[in-house]
Amino acid sequence: MRHIAFILFIFLMYSCKTETPVEPRDISSLHLPDLDVLFEDFNTLDSTKQYREFANKLYRNNRDLKSSEMYVYAAWMYSQAKLMDSSALMVNLAIDNGMSNPKILSKFGIESDLNFIRVQKRLDSIQNELKNINNFDIELGSMQEFWTYFDRAKADTSNANSIFKEFVFSNHRELRDYYTIRYNNLDAMTTQIIKDTPEYYTYLKTQFKKDSIYALKSRVTEWMTNFKSIYKDAVFPKVYIVPGLLNSGGTASEMGMFVGGDMYGKSDDMPMQGMTDWEKGAISNTSDLPKLIIHELMHFQQNYGDEDNAQNVLGSVFMEGVCDFMVELCTGSELNNENTEFLKDPTNLKMVCDDFIEDRYTLDYSKWLYNGEIEDRPYDLGYTFGYLISKSYYNNHKDKIQAIYDLLNTDDYKSIYKGSDFAYLLE
């Protein structure tokens, strides 16, 4: 069995290394999975224990896309099935295709064994590379090339899906991962970009200027230097500006940080036809990008082991709040927005605390995150609530450097709450 696994390993590694860019004429035959369909059974895996079967399905469906993110998911599932040789193989393939998170094994709870000797050496090399601030860069290639595909799709709407498929399979490797994380399927791309809000994307084409983005890099680098001075394990991945679907300003991935360039085109004459109320309110100015990049950088640093609370409201609010607090530490600018003003009112704060106690161990994010349609409070209030908890923990801790380490590496989210002024939320 191990002999067969070894042969498979050599074959796959050779195939990966000899891969050549896909020519446009070949794209129609390539398999691009619908992620909504592919992951429809994901939430039942803990009860069905079909980890091996799901990992095999991920690997098969990734045969043409070669998304590093999907290889990581497959590695995670193989490790859950105790197939560690296959898990190590998937991590190697993820690295070959752009994965650059040196803490990937601990993040996904993958227990390293002899199969991971080569993997760990590669991860250590990535760690050393990312410690250098000079590794940080803002990549705009996919955003700049998008407009050619957009113009074609707008002029030939019946073939928009095929045109956007060409875009995903273009030579910008980050698009493979962004498809996995945010696009999900071609229908979603065509619906948002061509059917719902084509006027906005047409406007954005002239509004989005690469020079204005590059001009912000020095500010971000300065704040990253501040971060390195207070956190010795800091790493600095690439930032990819990509065209999104008006659903995410920024996303940390295993490849690096993604910024949805479509979310930074705000102006007085911005067309809003076809937009939801959340989309209208969420689009920001280009000047807001530096702090967003720092927030997402913090997600890349996070290395937690609290599996019991990884998905619930208690954990999710904490993870987002830490990032907003770290932005404050790096920039020296105190967080001040509609959410902080709302929570300064004692009546509002009590209401939110009562709601948190009720929701803390559930997966109901409706009052906390990704809730642009909520009416009785500002949306995404969980970010700011988690910020207050993180800041309180930091202020209460005698050793500030240790406090920062705890906030980014704890294996027990409850310990942070208990060390803050909000310990009563756990009673």
Short mmCIF file of N, CA and C in Angstrom, two decimals, residues 37-111:
data_model
loop_
_atom_site.label_atom_id
_atom_site.label_comp_id
_atom_site.label_asym_id
_atom_site.label_seq_id
_atom_site.Cartn_x
_atom_site.Cartn_y
_atom_site.Cartn_z
N VAL A 37 -22.07 23.34 -4.82
CA VAL A 37 -22.45 21.93 -4.92
C VAL A 37 -21.40 21.05 -4.27
N LEU A 38 -20.14 21.34 -4.52
CA LEU A 38 -19.05 20.52 -4.01
C LEU A 38 -19.04 20.45 -2.48
N PHE A 39 -19.37 21.56 -1.84
CA PHE A 39 -19.29 21.62 -0.38
C PHE A 39 -20.65 21.44 0.31
N GLU A 40 -21.66 21.00 -0.41
CA GLU A 40 -22.99 20.92 0.19
C GLU A 40 -23.06 19.92 1.34
N ASP A 41 -22.17 18.91 1.37
CA ASP A 41 -22.18 17.92 2.45
C ASP A 41 -21.14 18.21 3.52
N PHE A 42 -20.46 19.34 3.42
CA PHE A 42 -19.34 19.62 4.33
C PHE A 42 -19.79 19.66 5.79
N ASN A 43 -20.92 20.30 6.06
CA ASN A 43 -21.37 20.47 7.45
C ASN A 43 -21.85 19.19 8.11
N THR A 44 -22.00 18.13 7.34
CA THR A 44 -22.44 16.86 7.92
C THR A 44 -21.28 15.89 8.13
N LEU A 45 -20.06 16.29 7.80
CA LEU A 45 -18.93 15.37 7.86
C LEU A 45 -18.64 14.86 9.27
N ASP A 46 -18.81 15.70 10.27
CA ASP A 46 -18.54 15.26 11.64
C ASP A 46 -19.45 14.12 12.07
N SER A 47 -20.64 14.07 11.50
CA SER A 47 -21.56 12.99 11.85
C SER A 47 -21.40 11.78 10.94
N THR A 48 -21.09 12.01 9.67
CA THR A 48 -20.98 10.90 8.73
C THR A 48 -19.58 10.28 8.71
N LYS A 49 -18.57 11.06 9.08
CA LYS A 49 -17.18 10.60 9.10
C LYS A 49 -16.67 10.20 7.71
N GLN A 50 -17.26 10.75 6.68
CA GLN A 50 -16.86 10.41 5.31
C GLN A 50 -15.69 11.30 4.85
N TYR A 51 -14.67 11.40 5.69
CA TYR A 51 -13.58 12.32 5.42
C TYR A 51 -12.77 11.89 4.19
N ARG A 52 -12.47 10.61 4.09
CA ARG A 52 -11.68 10.14 2.96
C ARG A 52 -12.41 10.38 1.64
N GLU A 53 -13.69 10.06 1.62
CA GLU A 53 -14.48 10.21 0.41
C GLU A 53 -14.54 11.68 -0.01
N PHE A 54 -14.70 12.57 0.98
CA PHE A 54 -14.78 13.99 0.66
C PHE A 54 -13.42 14.50 0.17
N ALA A 55 -12.34 14.05 0.80
CA ALA A 55 -11.01 14.45 0.36
C ALA A 55 -10.75 14.01 -1.07
N ASN A 56 -11.15 12.78 -1.39
CA ASN A 56 -10.99 12.29 -2.76
C ASN A 56 -11.77 13.15 -3.75
N LYS A 57 -12.97 13.55 -3.34
CA LYS A 57 -13.81 14.38 -4.20
C LYS A 57 -13.17 15.76 -4.43
N LEU A 58 -12.60 16.32 -3.36
CA LEU A 58 -11.91 17.61 -3.50
C LEU A 58 -10.73 17.49 -4.47
N TYR A 59 -9.97 16.44 -4.31
CA TYR A 59 -8.79 16.26 -5.17
C TYR A 59 -9.20 16.10 -6.63
N ARG A 60 -10.23 15.28 -6.88
CA ARG A 60 -10.68 15.06 -8.27
C ARG A 60 -11.18 16.35 -8.89
N ASN A 61 -11.95 17.11 -8.14
CA ASN A 61 -12.53 18.33 -8.68
C ASN A 61 -11.52 19.46 -8.84
N ASN A 62 -10.35 19.28 -8.26
CA ASN A 62 -9.30 20.29 -8.35
C ASN A 62 -8.27 19.96 -9.42
N ARG A 63 -8.57 18.96 -10.25
CA ARG A 63 -7.57 18.45 -11.19
C ARG A 63 -7.13 19.49 -12.21
N ASP A 64 -8.03 20.38 -12.62
CA ASP A 64 -7.67 21.42 -13.59
C ASP A 64 -7.45 22.77 -12.92
N LEU A 65 -8.26 23.08 -11.92
CA LEU A 65 -8.16 24.38 -11.26
C LEU A 65 -6.85 24.50 -10.50
N LYS A 66 -6.43 23.43 -9.82
CA LYS A 66 -5.19 23.43 -9.05
C LYS A 66 -5.13 24.59 -8.06
N SER A 67 -6.21 24.77 -7.33
CA SER A 67 -6.28 25.79 -6.28
C SER A 67 -5.52 25.30 -5.06
N SER A 68 -4.59 26.10 -4.57
CA SER A 68 -3.86 25.70 -3.36
C SER A 68 -4.80 25.58 -2.18
N GLU A 69 -5.84 26.42 -2.15
CA GLU A 69 -6.81 26.37 -1.05
C GLU A 69 -7.53 25.02 -1.03
N MET A 70 -7.91 24.51 -2.18
CA MET A 70 -8.60 23.22 -2.23
C MET A 70 -7.66 22.08 -1.86
N TYR A 71 -6.39 22.18 -2.23
CA TYR A 71 -5.43 21.16 -1.79
C TYR A 71 -5.32 21.16 -0.26
N VAL A 72 -5.36 22.35 0.34
CA VAL A 72 -5.30 22.43 1.81
C VAL A 72 -6.52 21.76 2.43
N TYR A 73 -7.71 22.03 1.88
CA TYR A 73 -8.92 21.40 2.40
C TYR A 73 -8.81 19.88 2.29
N ALA A 74 -8.28 19.41 1.17
CA ALA A 74 -8.12 17.96 0.98
C ALA A 74 -7.13 17.40 2.00
N ALA A 75 -6.05 18.13 2.26
CA ALA A 75 -5.07 17.70 3.27
C ALA A 75 -5.72 17.57 4.64
N TRP A 76 -6.54 18.54 4.95
CA TRP A 76 -7.25 18.54 6.24
C TRP A 76 -8.16 17.31 6.35
N MET A 77 -8.91 17.03 5.28
CA MET A 77 -9.82 15.89 5.31
C MET A 77 -9.08 14.56 5.37
N TYR A 78 -7.96 14.44 4.64
CA TYR A 78 -7.17 13.20 4.71
C TYR A 78 -6.60 13.01 6.12
N SER A 79 -6.22 14.11 6.76
CA SER A 79 -5.70 13.97 8.13
C SER A 79 -6.80 13.54 9.09
N GLN A 80 -8.02 14.01 8.86
CA GLN A 80 -9.15 13.58 9.68
C GLN A 80 -9.41 12.09 9.49
N ALA A 81 -9.12 11.60 8.30
CA ALA A 81 -9.29 10.17 8.01
C ALA A 81 -8.06 9.36 8.40
N LYS A 82 -7.05 10.02 9.01
CA LYS A 82 -5.81 9.37 9.44
C LYS A 82 -4.99 8.82 8.26
N LEU A 83 -5.14 9.41 7.10
CA LEU A 83 -4.35 9.04 5.92
C LEU A 83 -3.25 10.09 5.76
N MET A 84 -2.22 9.98 6.59
CA MET A 84 -1.26 11.05 6.71
C MET A 84 -0.33 11.16 5.50
N ASP A 85 -0.08 10.05 4.80
CA ASP A 85 0.74 10.16 3.59
C ASP A 85 0.02 10.97 2.52
N SER A 86 -1.29 10.74 2.39
CA SER A 86 -2.09 11.52 1.43
C SER A 86 -2.19 12.97 1.86
N SER A 87 -2.32 13.20 3.18
CA SER A 87 -2.40 14.57 3.69
C SER A 87 -1.12 15.32 3.37
N ALA A 88 0.03 14.70 3.59
CA ALA A 88 1.31 15.35 3.29
C ALA A 88 1.44 15.65 1.81
N LEU A 89 0.99 14.72 0.97
CA LEU A 89 1.02 14.95 -0.47
C LEU A 89 0.22 16.19 -0.85
N MET A 90 -0.97 16.34 -0.27
CA MET A 90 -1.82 17.49 -0.59
C MET A 90 -1.18 18.81 -0.14
N VAL A 91 -0.51 18.80 1.02
CA VAL A 91 0.16 20.03 1.47
C VAL A 91 1.29 20.39 0.51
N ASN A 92 2.04 19.38 0.05
CA ASN A 92 3.09 19.64 -0.93
C ASN A 92 2.52 20.26 -2.20
N LEU A 93 1.40 19.71 -2.68
CA LEU A 93 0.77 20.26 -3.87
C LEU A 93 0.26 21.68 -3.62
N ALA A 94 -0.24 21.93 -2.41
CA ALA A 94 -0.69 23.28 -2.07
C ALA A 94 0.48 24.26 -2.16
N ILE A 95 1.62 23.88 -1.60
CA ILE A 95 2.80 24.75 -1.65
C ILE A 95 3.24 24.98 -3.09
N ASP A 96 3.23 23.90 -3.89
CA ASP A 96 3.61 24.03 -5.30
C ASP A 96 2.74 25.02 -6.05
N ASN A 97 1.50 25.19 -5.58
CA ASN A 97 0.54 26.05 -6.28
C ASN A 97 0.25 27.35 -5.54
N GLY A 98 1.19 27.76 -4.67
CA GLY A 98 1.13 29.11 -4.12
C GLY A 98 0.80 29.23 -2.65
N MET A 99 0.47 28.15 -1.95
CA MET A 99 0.16 28.24 -0.54
C MET A 99 1.37 28.77 0.23
N SER A 100 1.18 29.78 1.05
CA SER A 100 2.31 30.41 1.72
C SER A 100 2.06 30.66 3.20
N ASN A 101 1.24 29.84 3.83
CA ASN A 101 1.00 29.96 5.26
C ASN A 101 1.89 28.95 5.99
N PRO A 102 2.95 29.40 6.66
CA PRO A 102 3.88 28.46 7.31
C PRO A 102 3.26 27.73 8.50
N LYS A 103 2.11 28.22 8.99
CA LYS A 103 1.48 27.61 10.15
C LYS A 103 0.27 26.75 9.76
N ILE A 104 0.26 26.30 8.52
CA ILE A 104 -0.91 25.61 7.99
C ILE A 104 -1.24 24.33 8.76
N LEU A 105 -0.22 23.61 9.23
CA LEU A 105 -0.48 22.34 9.92
C LEU A 105 -1.20 22.57 11.24
N SER A 106 -0.73 23.51 12.04
CA SER A 106 -1.38 23.78 13.32
C SER A 106 -2.74 24.44 13.13
N LYS A 107 -2.86 25.27 12.09
CA LYS A 107 -4.14 25.94 11.86
C LYS A 107 -5.25 24.94 11.61
N PHE A 108 -4.95 23.88 10.85
CA PHE A 108 -5.97 22.89 10.53
C PHE A 108 -5.88 21.64 11.42
N GLY A 109 -5.07 21.70 12.46
CA GLY A 109 -4.98 20.57 13.37
C GLY A 109 -4.43 19.32 12.73
N ILE A 110 -3.52 19.48 11.76
CA ILE A 110 -2.91 18.33 11.09
C ILE A 110 -1.67 17.91 11.88
N GLU A 111 -1.70 16.72 12.43
CA GLU A 111 -0.60 16.23 13.26
C GLU A 111 0.53 15.72 12.37
#
